[in-house]
Coordinates of C-alpha atoms and ligand atoms in Angstrom, one line a residue:
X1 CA -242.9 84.9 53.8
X2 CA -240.4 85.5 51.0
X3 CA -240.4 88.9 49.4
X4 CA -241.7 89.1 46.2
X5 CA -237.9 90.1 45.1
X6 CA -236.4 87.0 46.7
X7 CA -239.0 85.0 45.6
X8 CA -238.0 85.6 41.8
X9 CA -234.3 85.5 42.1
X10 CA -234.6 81.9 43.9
X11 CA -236.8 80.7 41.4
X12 CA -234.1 82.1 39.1
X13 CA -231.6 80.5 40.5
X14 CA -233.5 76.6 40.5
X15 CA -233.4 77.8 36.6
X16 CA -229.2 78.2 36.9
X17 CA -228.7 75.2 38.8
X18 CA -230.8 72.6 36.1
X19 CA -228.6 74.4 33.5
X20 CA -225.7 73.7 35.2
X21 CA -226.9 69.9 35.5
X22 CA -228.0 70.2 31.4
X23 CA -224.4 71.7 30.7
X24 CA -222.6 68.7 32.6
X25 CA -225.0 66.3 31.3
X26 CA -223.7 67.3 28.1
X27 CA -220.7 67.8 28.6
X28 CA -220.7 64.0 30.1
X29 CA -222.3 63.1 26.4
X30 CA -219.1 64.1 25.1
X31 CA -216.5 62.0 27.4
X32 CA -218.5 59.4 26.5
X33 CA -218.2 59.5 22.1
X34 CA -214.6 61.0 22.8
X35 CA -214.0 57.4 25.2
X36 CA -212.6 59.1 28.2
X37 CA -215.0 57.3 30.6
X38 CA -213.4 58.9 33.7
X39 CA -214.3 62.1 32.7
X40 CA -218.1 61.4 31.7
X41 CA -218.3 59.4 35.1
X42 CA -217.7 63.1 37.0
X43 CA -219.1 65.1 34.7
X44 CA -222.6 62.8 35.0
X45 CA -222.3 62.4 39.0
X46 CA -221.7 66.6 38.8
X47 CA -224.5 66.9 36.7
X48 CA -227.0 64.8 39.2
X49 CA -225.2 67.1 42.4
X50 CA -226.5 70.1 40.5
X51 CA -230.2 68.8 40.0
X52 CA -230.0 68.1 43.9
X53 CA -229.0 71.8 44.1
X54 CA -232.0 72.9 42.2
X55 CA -234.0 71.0 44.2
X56 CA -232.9 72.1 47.3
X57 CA -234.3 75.9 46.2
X58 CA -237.2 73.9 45.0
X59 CA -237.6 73.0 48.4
X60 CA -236.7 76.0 50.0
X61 CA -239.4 78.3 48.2
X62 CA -242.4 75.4 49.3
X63 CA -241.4 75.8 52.5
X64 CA -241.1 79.5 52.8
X65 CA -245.4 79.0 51.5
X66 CA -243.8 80.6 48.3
X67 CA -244.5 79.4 44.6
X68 CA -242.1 78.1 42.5
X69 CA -242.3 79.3 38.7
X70 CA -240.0 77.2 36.4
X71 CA -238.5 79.1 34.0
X72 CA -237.0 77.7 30.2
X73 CA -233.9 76.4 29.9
X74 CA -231.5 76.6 27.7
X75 CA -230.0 73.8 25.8
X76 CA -226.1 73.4 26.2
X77 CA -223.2 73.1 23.5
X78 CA -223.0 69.5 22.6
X79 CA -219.2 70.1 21.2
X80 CA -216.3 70.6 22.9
X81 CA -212.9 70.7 23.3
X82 CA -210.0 69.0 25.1
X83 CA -210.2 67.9 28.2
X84 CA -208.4 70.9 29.5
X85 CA -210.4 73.2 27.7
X86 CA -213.7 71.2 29.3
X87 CA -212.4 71.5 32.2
X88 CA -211.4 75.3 32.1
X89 CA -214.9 75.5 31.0
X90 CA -216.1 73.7 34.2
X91 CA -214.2 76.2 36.8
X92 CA -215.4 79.6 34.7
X93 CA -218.6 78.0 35.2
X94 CA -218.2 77.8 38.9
X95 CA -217.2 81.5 39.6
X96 CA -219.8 82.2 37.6
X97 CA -222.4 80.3 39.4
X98 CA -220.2 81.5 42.9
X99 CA -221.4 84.8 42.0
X100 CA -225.2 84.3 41.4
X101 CA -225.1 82.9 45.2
X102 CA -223.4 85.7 46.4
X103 CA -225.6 88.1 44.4
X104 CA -228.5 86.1 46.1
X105 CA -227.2 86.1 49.2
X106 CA -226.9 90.3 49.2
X107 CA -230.5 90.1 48.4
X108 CA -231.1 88.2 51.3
X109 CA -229.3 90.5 53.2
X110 CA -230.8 93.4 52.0
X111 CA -234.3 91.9 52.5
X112 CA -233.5 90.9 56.1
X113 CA -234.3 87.5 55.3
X114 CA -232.4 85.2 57.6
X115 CA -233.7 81.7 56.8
X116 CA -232.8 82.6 53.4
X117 CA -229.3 83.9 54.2
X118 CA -228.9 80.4 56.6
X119 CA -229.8 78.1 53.8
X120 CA -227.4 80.2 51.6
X121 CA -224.6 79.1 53.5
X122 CA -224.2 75.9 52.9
X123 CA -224.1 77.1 49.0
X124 CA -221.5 79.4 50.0
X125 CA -219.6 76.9 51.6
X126 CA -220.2 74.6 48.3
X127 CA -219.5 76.8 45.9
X128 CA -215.5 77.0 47.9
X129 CA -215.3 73.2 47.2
X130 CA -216.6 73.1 43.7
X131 CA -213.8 76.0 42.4
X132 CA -211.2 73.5 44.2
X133 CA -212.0 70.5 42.5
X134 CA -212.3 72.2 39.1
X135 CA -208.9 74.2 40.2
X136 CA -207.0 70.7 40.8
X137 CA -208.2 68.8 37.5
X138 CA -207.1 71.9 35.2
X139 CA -203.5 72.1 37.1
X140 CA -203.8 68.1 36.9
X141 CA -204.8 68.7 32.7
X142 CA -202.2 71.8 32.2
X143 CA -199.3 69.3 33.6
X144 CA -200.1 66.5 31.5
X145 CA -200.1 68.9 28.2
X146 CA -200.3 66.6 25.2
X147 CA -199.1 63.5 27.2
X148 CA -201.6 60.6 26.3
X149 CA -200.9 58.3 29.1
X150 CA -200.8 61.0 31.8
X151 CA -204.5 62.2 30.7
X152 CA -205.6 58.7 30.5
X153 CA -204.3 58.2 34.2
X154 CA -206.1 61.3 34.9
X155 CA -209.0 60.3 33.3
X156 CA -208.8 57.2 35.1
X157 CA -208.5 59.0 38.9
X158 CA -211.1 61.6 38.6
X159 CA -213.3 58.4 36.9
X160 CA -213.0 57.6 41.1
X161 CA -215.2 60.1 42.3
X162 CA -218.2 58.3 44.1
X163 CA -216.3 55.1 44.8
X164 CA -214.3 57.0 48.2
Ligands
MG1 MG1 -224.7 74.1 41.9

């Protein structure tokens, strides 16, 4: 049984993932009018990953014989910047989100609650991989500066992701 403490930060947390997917989503809306279809193509397939995140605390709480309480979301800018500042946007997003799973996960701990602290770990380990990528296309964005045809090969690399 999850306590009742645990029970509300994890339904919290399905609430931070589907904004993370509503904040990709959108920014993926705006790759698409500013016609850098690289860039919307990661930004949508992140925005999907983070639904499947939410889910998988969706899950998590039915299995426990908990009850999953969805809680408002709210709506995301729909302008933004340059790519670079998108995407400097994307990695402050991650250590932010890195540190609501590692707030959980001292819950868990401090709860005793192991299944909670396993299934935390692949998050942990997740959360490692999503600061990377966001770190190497903002070192790819800083290089290119102001260069149009280096940001449109950019766009045109990261516009890979799915296809490996
Ligand atoms: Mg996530």
């Amino acid at each position: 049984m999850l306590s009742n403490a645990l029970q509300k930060a994890l339904n919290e947390q399905i609430k931070n993932e589907l904004y993370s997917s509503y904040l990709y989503l959108a920014m993926s809306a705006h790759f698409e009018a500013a016609s850098f279809p690289g860039f919307a193509k990661w930004t949508r397939i992140q925005s999907n990953e983070e639904l499947e995140h939410g889910m998988k605390f969706f899950d998590f709480i039915n299995d426990r014989d908990g009850r999953v309480g969805l809680l408002a979301i709210d709506a995301p800018p729909v302008e933004f910047g340059t790519p670079l500042e998108v995407f400097k946007m994307v990695l402050e997003h991650e250590v932010k989100v890195t540190g609501t799973i590692h707030r959980l996960y001292e819950l868990a701990l401090k709860e005793n609650d192991y299944p909670t602290q396993v299934m935390l770990h692949w998050f942990i380990d997740e959360q490692v991989e999503e600061e990377k990528n966001a770190t190497a296309i903002v070192d790819q964005l800083q290089m290119a500066d102001d260069h149009k045809g280096l940001l449109l090969n950019i766009d045109h690399h990261v516009g890979k992701r799915g296809a490996e």
